[in-house]
Amino acid sequence: MLLPVATLGGVVVWQHSYGLREEKVSLRHDGKLLDGVLARPTRGEGPFGLVVFVHGDGPVDATQETFYRPLWESFARAGYASLSFSKPGVGGSEGDWLDQSMTDRADEALAAVAWARNRPDIDRRRIGLWGASQAGWVLPKAAARDPELQFVIAVSPAVNWLRQGRYNLLAELERDGATAQDEEAALRRRETTLSLLKGGASFAEYRAAVGDIGDMTPARWAFIARNHRSDATADLRAMRGTPLLLVLAGHDVHVDVAETEAAYRKSLPAESLTVARYPDAAHSLVDHDLERSDWRLTATAVLAPRRLYTDRFLADQARFVQQLGTGREAP
């Protein structure tokens, strides 16, 4: 028994050992300390290009519970370091991420870029942003304000908060086999919620109006009230010219990828936009079939974390940033 157990343990350790040099870093922004990680390639002292990570929704730490590391490793192989800070109130970061607007988040991303430009091991001409999901409202806003950014990688981004919410609601109802009556009830509840948001209702008023509030909290209600009018269209138009890789999943129940692609193509010059589609992927870019099986998902996360992501995703992103400096066509 001991040999198989030791062998399995060795496989787990090996699979979770990445070709990176990680350094704990910190940034003081808006009076609060943010705790983060700078992950550099294993060889050389730079200056390296840099990918600054912008998180999606939720209380995300700097490593996304280690699941960013396969991405960092792929960028490192292309000669790029990666920089990620825990959201306010997560890990060692001060503050509360639920107090933020999308503008606040863009300010934070640009503060990370400015911090990195002062490091001798980072090439200030080769800094870009990577972001997923909710970052779709942050990336264009930040890039529109900093034309020196080399690139943006937008993974499963939405464009309009309200339309995205409706799409997500209906897609999940369909996935779960809801009846027509269930759908009608959910849409009525949604209209009530939107009316309350439009009227500036308090959390107590929301709770009284809808009854069962699920996992909604006063802080989450305030976050939604602050951000529910978000729309990336104007910011996309304002960032014209920055090379952008748009990553779309074939099984995305959170974001209407057809609407997203149409909006990006309408707003950005064709020569600056690269679209990468992954038909077998879910919103997170994890393989859809894998995500639907709890035991397979857990086993893969433990035994082969790089294989969580759908085929080609890691390699395509690394190739995109690598080819920006060579003048060759991106994938």
GROMACS .gro file of N, CA and C in nm, residues 126-289:
model
  492
  126ARG      N    1   0.572   4.641  -2.245
  126ARG     CA    2   0.505   4.514  -2.270
  126ARG      C    3   0.420   4.474  -2.148
  127ILE      N    4   0.326   4.559  -2.114
  127ILE     CA    5   0.234   4.531  -2.003
  127ILE      C    6   0.092   4.530  -2.059
  128GLY      N    7   0.017   4.427  -2.023
  128GLY     CA    8  -0.122   4.417  -2.065
  128GLY      C    9  -0.210   4.364  -1.954
  129LEU      N   10  -0.339   4.359  -1.981
  129LEU     CA   11  -0.438   4.315  -1.883
  129LEU      C   12  -0.502   4.184  -1.925
  130TRP      N   13  -0.526   4.098  -1.829
  130TRP     CA   14  -0.604   3.975  -1.846
  130TRP      C   15  -0.719   3.981  -1.748
  131GLY      N   16  -0.840   3.951  -1.795
  131GLY     CA   17  -0.953   3.951  -1.703
  131GLY      C   18  -1.063   3.860  -1.750
  132ALA      N   19  -1.144   3.813  -1.655
  132ALA     CA   20  -1.251   3.718  -1.686
  132ALA      C   21  -1.385   3.766  -1.632
  133SER      N   22  -1.490   3.735  -1.705
  133SER     CA   23  -1.627   3.752  -1.661
  133SER      C   24  -1.657   3.898  -1.623
  134GLN      N   25  -1.677   3.927  -1.494
  134GLN     CA   26  -1.709   4.063  -1.452
  134GLN      C   27  -1.601   4.162  -1.492
  135ALA      N   28  -1.480   4.116  -1.513
  135ALA     CA   29  -1.372   4.204  -1.559
  135ALA      C   30  -1.404   4.265  -1.695
  136GLY      N   31  -1.505   4.212  -1.765
  136GLY     CA   32  -1.548   4.270  -1.891
  136GLY      C   33  -1.593   4.414  -1.879
  137TRP      N   34  -1.631   4.457  -1.760
  137TRP     CA   35  -1.667   4.597  -1.738
  137TRP      C   36  -1.549   4.679  -1.686
  138VAL      N   37  -1.441   4.612  -1.654
  138VAL     CA   38  -1.323   4.678  -1.598
  138VAL      C   39  -1.214   4.698  -1.703
  139LEU      N   40  -1.187   4.594  -1.782
  139LEU     CA   41  -1.077   4.598  -1.878
  139LEU      C   42  -1.089   4.714  -1.978
  140PRO      N   43  -1.202   4.731  -2.048
  140PRO     CA   44  -1.211   4.841  -2.144
  140PRO      C   45  -1.199   4.978  -2.078
  141LYS      N   46  -1.253   4.989  -1.957
  141LYS     CA   47  -1.246   5.117  -1.885
  141LYS      C   48  -1.100   5.152  -1.853
  142ALA      N   49  -1.024   5.053  -1.808
  142ALA     CA   50  -0.882   5.077  -1.777
  142ALA      C   51  -0.802   5.101  -1.904
  143ALA      N   52  -0.826   5.020  -2.007
  143ALA     CA   53  -0.749   5.033  -2.132
  143ALA      C   54  -0.778   5.165  -2.202
  144ALA      N   55  -0.900   5.215  -2.192
  144ALA     CA   56  -0.933   5.344  -2.253
  144ALA      C   57  -0.855   5.457  -2.188
  145ARG      N   58  -0.819   5.440  -2.061
  145ARG     CA   59  -0.746   5.545  -1.989
  145ARG      C   60  -0.596   5.531  -2.000
  146ASP      N   61  -0.547   5.415  -2.046
  146ASP     CA   62  -0.402   5.393  -2.056
  146ASP      C   63  -0.368   5.337  -2.194
  147PRO      N   64  -0.349   5.424  -2.292
  147PRO     CA   65  -0.321   5.377  -2.428
  147PRO      C   66  -0.185   5.310  -2.443
  148GLU      N   67  -0.100   5.317  -2.340
  148GLU     CA   68   0.030   5.252  -2.346
  148GLU      C   69   0.023   5.102  -2.319
  149LEU      N   70  -0.091   5.052  -2.276
  149LEU     CA   71  -0.103   4.909  -2.253
  149LEU      C   72  -0.081   4.834  -2.384
  150GLN      N   73  -0.005   4.725  -2.378
  150GLN     CA   74   0.029   4.652  -2.500
  150GLN      C   75  -0.087   4.568  -2.551
  151PHE      N   76  -0.172   4.519  -2.461
  151PHE     CA   77  -0.279   4.428  -2.502
  151PHE      C   78  -0.382   4.415  -2.391
  152VAL      N   79  -0.494   4.354  -2.427
  152VAL     CA   80  -0.599   4.313  -2.332
  152VAL      C   81  -0.644   4.174  -2.372
  153ILE      N   82  -0.660   4.086  -2.274
  153ILE     CA   83  -0.720   3.954  -2.297
  153ILE      C   84  -0.848   3.949  -2.214
  154ALA      N   85  -0.962   3.938  -2.284
  154ALA     CA   86  -1.094   3.938  -2.218
  154ALA      C   87  -1.154   3.798  -2.231
  155VAL      N   88  -1.169   3.731  -2.118
  155VAL     CA   89  -1.217   3.594  -2.115
  155VAL      C   90  -1.363   3.592  -2.068
  156SER      N   91  -1.452   3.549  -2.156
  156SER     CA   92  -1.596   3.538  -2.124
  156SER      C   93  -1.653   3.669  -2.068
  157PRO      N   94  -1.628   3.782  -2.132
  157PRO     CA   95  -1.678   3.909  -2.078
  157PRO      C   96  -1.822   3.938  -2.124
  158ALA      N   97  -1.897   4.000  -2.038
  158ALA     CA   98  -2.029   4.050  -2.077
  158ALA      C   99  -2.015   4.196  -2.119
  159VAL      N  100  -2.119   4.250  -2.179
  159VAL     CA  101  -2.118   4.389  -2.225
  159VAL      C  102  -2.213   4.475  -2.143
  160ASN      N  103  -2.336   4.427  -2.123
  160ASN     CA  104  -2.437   4.504  -2.052
  160ASN      C  105  -2.486   4.424  -1.932
  161TRP      N  106  -2.476   4.483  -1.814
  161TRP     CA  107  -2.507   4.412  -1.689
  161TRP      C  108  -2.651   4.358  -1.689
  162LEU      N  109  -2.748   4.440  -1.728
  162LEU     CA  110  -2.887   4.400  -1.720
  162LEU      C  111  -2.921   4.291  -1.822
  163ARG      N  112  -2.873   4.306  -1.944
  163ARG     CA  113  -2.900   4.202  -2.045
  163ARG      C  114  -2.829   4.072  -2.009
  164GLN      N  115  -2.708   4.085  -1.954
  164GLN     CA  116  -2.634   3.964  -1.912
  164GLN      C  117  -2.711   3.891  -1.803
  165GLY      N  118  -2.767   3.966  -1.708
  165GLY     CA  119  -2.841   3.904  -1.600
  165GLY      C  120  -2.964   3.829  -1.650
  166ARG      N  121  -3.034   3.887  -1.746
  166ARG     CA  122  -3.153   3.821  -1.801
  166ARG      C  123  -3.113   3.695  -1.878
  167TYR      N  124  -3.007   3.706  -1.958
  167TYR     CA  125  -2.959   3.589  -2.032
  167TYR      C  126  -2.921   3.477  -1.936
  168ASN      N  127  -2.848   3.510  -1.833
  168ASN     CA  128  -2.803   3.410  -1.735
  168ASN      C  129  -2.921   3.342  -1.666
  169LEU      N  130  -3.019   3.422  -1.628
  169LEU     CA  131  -3.139   3.367  -1.562
  169LEU      C  132  -3.208   3.265  -1.652
  170LEU      N  133  -3.234   3.303  -1.778
  170LEU     CA  134  -3.307   3.215  -1.869
  170LEU      C  135  -3.224   3.092  -1.907
  171ALA      N  136  -3.094   3.110  -1.925
  171ALA     CA  137  -3.008   2.998  -1.962
  171ALA      C  138  -3.001   2.895  -1.850
  172GLU      N  139  -2.993   2.941  -1.726
  172GLU     CA  140  -2.988   2.847  -1.615
  172GLU      C  141  -3.122   2.777  -1.595
  173LEU      N  142  -3.233   2.849  -1.617
  173LEU     CA  143  -3.364   2.785  -1.607
  173LEU      C  144  -3.379   2.674  -1.712
  174GLU      N  145  -3.335   2.704  -1.834
  174GLU     CA  146  -3.341   2.603  -1.940
  174GLU      C  147  -3.253   2.484  -1.908
  175ARG      N  148  -3.131   2.512  -1.860
  175ARG     CA  149  -3.039   2.403  -1.825
  175ARG      C  150  -3.098   2.312  -1.718
  176ASP      N  151  -3.170   2.372  -1.623
  176ASP     CA  152  -3.223   2.296  -1.511
  176ASP      C  153  -3.361   2.238  -1.539
  177GLY      N  154  -3.411   2.253  -1.662
  177GLY     CA  155  -3.539   2.193  -1.698
  177GLY      C  156  -3.659   2.261  -1.636
  178ALA      N  157  -3.654   2.392  -1.617
  178ALA     CA  158  -3.764   2.465  -1.555
  178ALA      C  159  -3.887   2.465  -1.647
  179THR      N  160  -4.004   2.473  -1.587
  179THR     CA  161  -4.129   2.480  -1.663
  179THR      C  162  -4.153   2.623  -1.710
  180ALA      N  163  -4.252   2.639  -1.799
  180ALA     CA  164  -4.289   2.774  -1.845
  180ALA      C  165  -4.338   2.859  -1.728
  181GLN      N  166  -4.408   2.795  -1.635
  181GLN     CA  167  -4.456   2.869  -1.518
  181GLN      C  168  -4.340   2.917  -1.430
  182ASP      N  169  -4.238   2.831  -1.416
  182ASP     CA  170  -4.118   2.871  -1.340
  182ASP      C  171  -4.051   2.991  -1.405
  183GLU      N  172  -4.042   2.987  -1.537
  183GLU     CA  173  -3.978   3.097  -1.609
  183GLU      C  174  -4.056   3.227  -1.591
  184GLU      N  175  -4.189   3.219  -1.602
  184GLU     CA  176  -4.272   3.339  -1.584
  184GLU      C  177  -4.255   3.397  -1.443
  185ALA      N  178  -4.252   3.311  -1.344
  185ALA     CA  179  -4.235   3.357  -1.206
  185ALA      C  180  -4.098   3.422  -1.185
  186ALA      N  181  -3.995   3.361  -1.243
  186ALA     CA  182  -3.860   3.416  -1.230
  186ALA      C  183  -3.848   3.552  -1.297
  187LEU      N  184  -3.911   3.566  -1.413
  187LEU     CA  185  -3.905   3.695  -1.484
  187LEU      C  186  -3.985   3.802  -1.410
  188ARG      N  187  -4.096   3.765  -1.347
  188ARG     CA  188  -4.171   3.863  -1.267
  188ARG      C  189  -4.088   3.909  -1.148
  189ARG      N  190  -4.024   3.815  -1.084
  189ARG     CA  191  -3.937   3.849  -0.970
  189ARG      C  192  -3.824   3.941  -1.015
  190ARG      N  193  -3.769   3.911  -1.133
  190ARG     CA  194  -3.662   3.995  -1.186
  190ARG      C  195  -3.712   4.137  -1.212
  191GLU      N  196  -3.830   4.151  -1.270
  191GLU     CA  197  -3.884   4.285  -1.296
  191GLU      C  198  -3.908   4.362  -1.166
  192THR      N  199  -3.952   4.292  -1.064
  192THR     CA  200  -3.968   4.357  -0.933
  192THR      C  201  -3.834   4.407  -0.881
  193THR      N  202  -3.733   4.323  -0.892
  193THR     CA  203  -3.599   4.361  -0.846
  193THR      C  204  -3.546   4.482  -0.922
  194LEU      N  205  -3.563   4.481  -1.054
  194LEU     CA  206  -3.514   4.594  -1.135
  194LEU      C  207  -3.588   4.723  -1.100
  195SER      N  208  -3.716   4.713  -1.074
  195SER     CA  209  -3.792   4.831  -1.035
  195SER      C  210  -3.742   4.886  -0.902
  196LEU      N  211  -3.708   4.797  -0.810
  196LEU     CA  212  -3.655   4.840  -0.681
  196LEU      C  213  -3.518   4.906  -0.698
  197LEU      N  214  -3.433   4.848  -0.782
  197LEU     CA  215  -3.302   4.908  -0.808
  197LEU      C  216  -3.316   5.047  -0.870
  198LYS      N  217  -3.406   5.057  -0.967
  198LYS     CA  218  -3.428   5.185  -1.034
  198LYS      C  219  -3.475   5.292  -0.935
  199GLY      N  220  -3.553   5.250  -0.838
  199GLY     CA  221  -3.605   5.345  -0.740
  199GLY      C  222  -3.514   5.368  -0.621
  200GLY      N  223  -3.396   5.305  -0.621
  200GLY     CA  224  -3.302   5.324  -0.511
  200GLY      C  225  -3.347   5.261  -0.381
  201ALA      N  226  -3.415   5.149  -0.389
  201ALA     CA  227  -3.469   5.083  -0.269
  201ALA      C  228  -3.358   5.034  -0.177
  202SER      N  229  -3.387   5.035  -0.049
  202SER     CA  230  -3.294   4.981   0.050
  202SER      C  231  -3.302   4.829   0.050
  203PHE      N  232  -3.207   4.766   0.119
  203PHE     CA  233  -3.209   4.621   0.131
  203PHE      C  234  -3.335   4.575   0.203
  204ALA      N  235  -3.377   4.648   0.305
  204ALA     CA  236  -3.499   4.611   0.379
  204ALA      C  237  -3.620   4.616   0.288
  205GLU      N  238  -3.626   4.716   0.200
  205GLU     CA  239  -3.738   4.726   0.106
  205GLU      C  240  -3.734   4.612   0.005
  206TYR      N  241  -3.616   4.577  -0.039
  206TYR     CA  242  -3.601   4.464  -0.130
  206TYR      C  243  -3.648   4.334  -0.065
  207ARG      N  244  -3.604   4.312   0.056
  207ARG     CA  245  -3.642   4.189   0.127
  207ARG      C  246  -3.793   4.181   0.149
  208ALA      N  247  -3.854   4.294   0.183
  208ALA     CA  248  -3.999   4.296   0.204
  208ALA      C  249  -4.075   4.270   0.075
  209ALA      N  250  -4.020   4.314  -0.037
  209ALA     CA  251  -4.091   4.302  -0.165
  209ALA      C  252  -4.080   4.164  -0.226
  210VAL      N  253  -3.965   4.097  -0.210
  210VAL     CA  254  -3.945   3.970  -0.282
  210VAL      C  255  -3.957   3.847  -0.192
  211GLY      N  256  -3.953   3.865  -0.060
  211GLY     CA  257  -3.968   3.751   0.029
  211GLY      C  258  -3.841   3.670   0.040
  212ASP      N  259  -3.834   3.558  -0.028
  212ASP     CA  260  -3.717   3.470  -0.022
  212ASP      C  261  -3.601   3.536  -0.096
  213ILE      N  262  -3.500   3.580  -0.023
  213ILE     CA  263  -3.388   3.653  -0.084
  213ILE      C  264  -3.266   3.565  -0.107
  214GLY      N  265  -3.276   3.435  -0.078
  214GLY     CA  266  -3.164   3.346  -0.103
  214GLY      C  267  -3.040   3.389  -0.026
  215ASP      N  268  -2.927   3.401  -0.098
  215ASP     CA  269  -2.801   3.438  -0.031
  215ASP      C  270  -2.769   3.587  -0.043
  216MET      N  271  -2.869   3.667  -0.082
  216MET     CA  272  -2.847   3.811  -0.091
  216MET      C  273  -2.821   3.869   0.049
  217THR      N  274  -2.723   3.959   0.057
  217THR     CA  275  -2.690   4.028   0.182
  217THR      C  276  -2.701   4.178   0.160
  218PRO      N  277  -2.706   4.258   0.267
  218PRO     CA  278  -2.709   4.403   0.248
  218PRO      C  279  -2.590   4.454   0.167
  219ALA      N  280  -2.470   4.398   0.191
  219ALA     CA  281  -2.352   4.444   0.118
  219ALA      C  282  -2.361   4.407  -0.030
  220ARG      N  283  -2.412   4.287  -0.059
  220ARG     CA  284  -2.426   4.245  -0.199
  220ARG      C  285  -2.532   4.329  -0.270
  221TRP      N  286  -2.641   4.360  -0.201
  221TRP     CA  287  -2.745   4.446  -0.259
  221TRP      C  288  -2.688   4.584  -0.292
  222ALA      N  289  -2.606   4.638  -0.203
  222ALA     CA  290  -2.545   4.769  -0.228
  222ALA      C  291  -2.449   4.762  -0.347
  223PHE      N  292  -2.376   4.651  -0.360
  223PHE     CA  293  -2.285   4.633  -0.473
  223PHE      C  294  -2.362   4.629  -0.605
  224ILE      N  295  -2.471   4.555  -0.608
  224ILE     CA  296  -2.553   4.548  -0.729
  224ILE      C  297  -2.615   4.684  -0.760
  225ALA      N  298  -2.665   4.751  -0.658
  225ALA     CA  299  -2.724   4.883  -0.680
  225ALA      C  300  -2.622   4.980  -0.740
  226ARG      N  301  -2.498   4.967  -0.698
  226ARG     CA  302  -2.392   5.056  -0.745
  226ARG      C  303  -2.352   5.024  -0.889
  227ASN      N  304  -2.365   4.899  -0.931
  227ASN     CA  305  -2.305   4.856  -1.058
  227ASN      C  306  -2.402   4.807  -1.165
  228HIS      N  307  -2.531   4.798  -1.136
  228HIS     CA  308  -2.622   4.731  -1.229
  228HIS      C  309  -2.644   4.806  -1.360
  229ARG      N  310  -2.601   4.930  -1.369
  229ARG     CA  311  -2.614   5.005  -1.495
  229ARG      C  312  -2.489   4.990  -1.584
  230SER      N  313  -2.395   4.907  -1.545
  230SER     CA  314  -2.269   4.894  -1.617
  230SER      C  315  -2.291   4.848  -1.761
  231ASP      N  316  -2.219   4.913  -1.852
  231ASP     CA  317  -2.221   4.877  -1.993
  231ASP      C  318  -2.085   4.911  -2.050
  232ALA      N  319  -2.023   4.816  -2.119
  232ALA     CA  320  -1.885   4.834  -2.165
  232ALA      C  321  -1.873   4.903  -2.300
  233THR      N  322  -1.985   4.930  -2.367
  233THR     CA  323  -1.980   4.976  -2.506
  233THR      C  324  -1.897   5.103  -2.524
  234ALA      N  325  -1.924   5.206  -2.447
  234ALA     CA  326  -1.852   5.333  -2.465
  234ALA      C  327  -1.703   5.316  -2.436
  235ASP      N  328  -1.670   5.237  -2.335
  235ASP     CA  329  -1.528   5.216  -2.303
  235ASP      C  330  -1.458   5.135  -2.412
  236LEU      N  331  -1.528   5.038  -2.471
  236LEU     CA  332  -1.470   4.964  -2.582
  236LEU      C  333  -1.436   5.057  -2.698
  237ARG      N  334  -1.525   5.148  -2.730
  237ARG     CA  335  -1.499   5.242  -2.839
  237ARG      C  336  -1.383   5.334  -2.806
  238ALA      N  337  -1.371   5.369  -2.677
  238ALA     CA  338  -1.265   5.462  -2.637
  238ALA      C  339  -1.127   5.398  -2.637
  239MET      N  340  -1.118   5.266  -2.637
  239MET     CA  341  -0.987   5.199  -2.634
  239MET      C  342  -0.944   5.153  -2.773
  240ARG      N  343  -0.999   5.208  -2.875
  240ARG     CA  344  -0.971   5.167  -3.012
  240ARG      C  345  -0.820   5.162  -3.038
  241GLY      N  346  -0.777   5.049  -3.094
  241GLY     CA  347  -0.637   5.034  -3.131
  241GLY      C  348  -0.557   4.943  -3.042
  242THR      N  349  -0.599   4.923  -2.917
  242THR     CA  350  -0.526   4.832  -2.829
  242THR      C  351  -0.555   4.688  -2.871
  243PRO      N  352  -0.453   4.608  -2.902
  243PRO     CA  353  -0.478   4.469  -2.941
  243PRO      C  354  -0.555   4.395  -2.833
  244LEU      N  355  -0.660   4.324  -2.874
  244LEU     CA  356  -0.746   4.257  -2.777
  244LEU      C  357  -0.777   4.116  -2.823
  245LEU      N  358  -0.756   4.021  -2.734
  245LEU     CA  359  -0.794   3.882  -2.757
  245LEU      C  360  -0.923   3.856  -2.683
  246LEU      N  361  -1.029   3.825  -2.757
  246LEU     CA  362  -1.160   3.796  -2.700
  246LEU      C  363  -1.179   3.645  -2.696
  247VAL      N  364  -1.195   3.592  -2.577
  247VAL     CA  365  -1.204   3.448  -2.555
  247VAL      C  366  -1.349   3.412  -2.524
  248LEU      N  367  -1.409   3.324  -2.606
  248LEU     CA  368  -1.550   3.290  -2.592
  248LEU      C  369  -1.568   3.140  -2.579
  249ALA      N  370  -1.658   3.100  -2.488
  249ALA     CA  371  -1.684   2.958  -2.461
  249ALA      C  372  -1.813   2.914  -2.529
  250GLY      N  373  -1.816   2.789  -2.572
  250GLY     CA  374  -1.932   2.736  -2.642
  250GLY      C  375  -2.048   2.698  -2.552
  251HIS      N  376  -2.022   2.681  -2.420
  251HIS     CA  377  -2.127   2.641  -2.326
  251HIS      C  378  -2.135   2.743  -2.213
  252ASP      N  379  -2.151   2.869  -2.248
  252ASP     CA  380  -2.152   2.976  -2.148
  252ASP      C  381  -2.296   3.010  -2.110
  253VAL      N  382  -2.337   2.973  -1.988
  253VAL     CA  383  -2.472   3.008  -1.943
  253VAL      C  384  -2.474   3.141  -1.869
  254HIS      N  385  -2.358   3.203  -1.852
  254HIS     CA  386  -2.351   3.331  -1.782
  254HIS      C  387  -2.352   3.449  -1.878
  255VAL      N  388  -2.291   3.433  -1.993
  255VAL     CA  389  -2.273   3.543  -2.088
  255VAL      C  390  -2.324   3.501  -2.225
  256ASP      N  391  -2.399   3.589  -2.289
  256ASP     CA  392  -2.445   3.567  -2.426
  256ASP      C  393  -2.327   3.597  -2.519
  257VAL      N  394  -2.256   3.493  -2.559
  257VAL     CA  395  -2.132   3.513  -2.634
  257VAL      C  396  -2.158   3.573  -2.772
  258ALA      N  397  -2.275   3.546  -2.830
  258ALA     CA  398  -2.307   3.605  -2.960
  258ALA      C  399  -2.321   3.756  -2.947
  259GLU      N  400  -2.388   3.803  -2.842
  259GLU     CA  401  -2.401   3.947  -2.820
  259GLU      C  402  -2.264   4.009  -2.792
  260THR      N  403  -2.184   3.941  -2.711
  260THR     CA  404  -2.052   3.994  -2.678
  260THR      C  405  -1.966   4.008  -2.803
  261GLU      N  406  -1.962   3.904  -2.884
  261GLU     CA  407  -1.880   3.911  -3.005
  261GLU      C  408  -1.927   4.022  -3.098
  262ALA      N  409  -2.059   4.034  -3.115
  262ALA     CA  410  -2.113   4.138  -3.203
  262ALA      C  411  -2.076   4.277  -3.152
  263ALA      N  412  -2.085   4.298  -3.021
  263ALA     CA  413  -2.053   4.429  -2.964
  263ALA      C  414  -1.904   4.462  -2.979
  264TYR      N  415  -1.819   4.364  -2.958
  264TYR     CA  416  -1.675   4.386  -2.972
  264TYR      C  417  -1.638   4.413  -3.117
  265ARG      N  418  -1.699   4.340  -3.210
  265ARG     CA  419  -1.668   4.363  -3.352
  265ARG      C  420  -1.718   4.500  -3.397
  266LYS      N  421  -1.829   4.544  -3.345
  266LYS     CA  422  -1.884   4.674  -3.382
  266LYS      C  423  -1.801   4.787  -3.323
  267SER      N  424  -1.746   4.767  -3.204
  267SER     CA  425  -1.680   4.876  -3.131
  267SER      C  426  -1.531   4.887  -3.159
  268LEU      N  427  -1.465   4.778  -3.199
  268LEU     CA  428  -1.320   4.777  -3.213
  268LEU      C  429  -1.279   4.762  -3.359
  269PRO      N  430  -1.166   4.822  -3.398
  269PRO     CA  431  -1.116   4.802  -3.534
  269PRO      C  432  -1.084   4.655  -3.558
  270ALA      N  433  -1.114   4.606  -3.677
  270ALA     CA  434  -1.093   4.464  -3.708
  270ALA      C  435  -0.948   4.423  -3.688
  271GLU      N  436  -0.855   4.514  -3.720
  271GLU     CA  437  -0.713   4.477  -3.711
  271GLU      C  438  -0.664   4.465  -3.567
  272SER      N  439  -0.741   4.518  -3.471
  272SER     CA  440  -0.696   4.510  -3.331
  272SER      C  441  -0.763   4.395  -3.255
  273LEU      N  442  -0.860   4.329  -3.315
  273LEU     CA  443  -0.940   4.228  -3.245
  273LEU      C  444  -0.910   4.087  -3.296
  274THR      N  445  -0.878   3.998  -3.202
  274THR     CA  446  -0.864   3.857  -3.231
  274THR      C  447  -0.967   3.782  -3.148
  275VAL      N  448  -1.047   3.697  -3.213
  275VAL     CA  449  -1.150   3.621  -3.143
  275VAL      C  450  -1.110   3.474  -3.140
  276ALA      N  451  -1.108   3.417  -3.020
  276ALA     CA  452  -1.077   3.275  -3.003
  276ALA      C  453  -1.198   3.207  -2.943
  277ARG      N  454  -1.252   3.107  -3.013
  277ARG     CA  455  -1.371   3.036  -2.966
  277ARG      C  456  -1.333   2.895  -2.923
  278TYR      N  457  -1.394   2.852  -2.812
  278TYR     CA  458  -1.366   2.720  -2.758
  278TYR      C  459  -1.500   2.648  -2.739
  279PRO      N  460  -1.543   2.574  -2.840
  279PRO     CA  461  -1.679   2.517  -2.839
  279PRO      C  462  -1.705   2.418  -2.726
  280ASP      N  463  -1.602   2.357  -2.670
  280ASP     CA  464  -1.622   2.257  -2.565
  280ASP      C  465  -1.607   2.314  -2.424
  281ALA      N  466  -1.596   2.447  -2.413
  281ALA     CA  467  -1.567   2.509  -2.284
  281ALA      C  468  -1.691   2.568  -2.218
  282ALA      N  469  -1.689   2.569  -2.085
  282ALA     CA  470  -1.788   2.641  -2.006
  282ALA      C  471  -1.737   2.785  -1.982
  283HIS      N  472  -1.816   2.863  -1.910
  283HIS     CA  473  -1.784   3.005  -1.885
  283HIS      C  474  -1.644   3.024  -1.829
  284SER      N  475  -1.602   2.934  -1.742
  284SER     CA  476  -1.471   2.943  -1.678
  284SER      C  477  -1.356   2.896  -1.766
  285LEU      N  478  -1.387   2.851  -1.887
  285LEU     CA  479  -1.292   2.792  -1.981
  285LEU      C  480  -1.244   2.655  -1.935
  286VAL      N  481  -1.308   2.601  -1.833
  286VAL     CA  482  -1.292   2.461  -1.800
  286VAL      C  483  -1.372   2.380  -1.901
  287ASP      N  484  -1.325   2.263  -1.937
  287ASP     CA  485  -1.399   2.178  -2.029
  287ASP      C  486  -1.540   2.152  -1.975
  288HIS      N  487  -1.640   2.170  -2.061
  288HIS     CA  488  -1.780   2.163  -2.019
  288HIS      C  489  -1.815   2.027  -1.959
  289ASP      N  490  -1.777   1.918  -2.025
  289ASP     CA  491  -1.808   1.785  -1.973
  289ASP      C  492  -1.740   1.760  -1.840
   0.00000   0.00000   0.00000
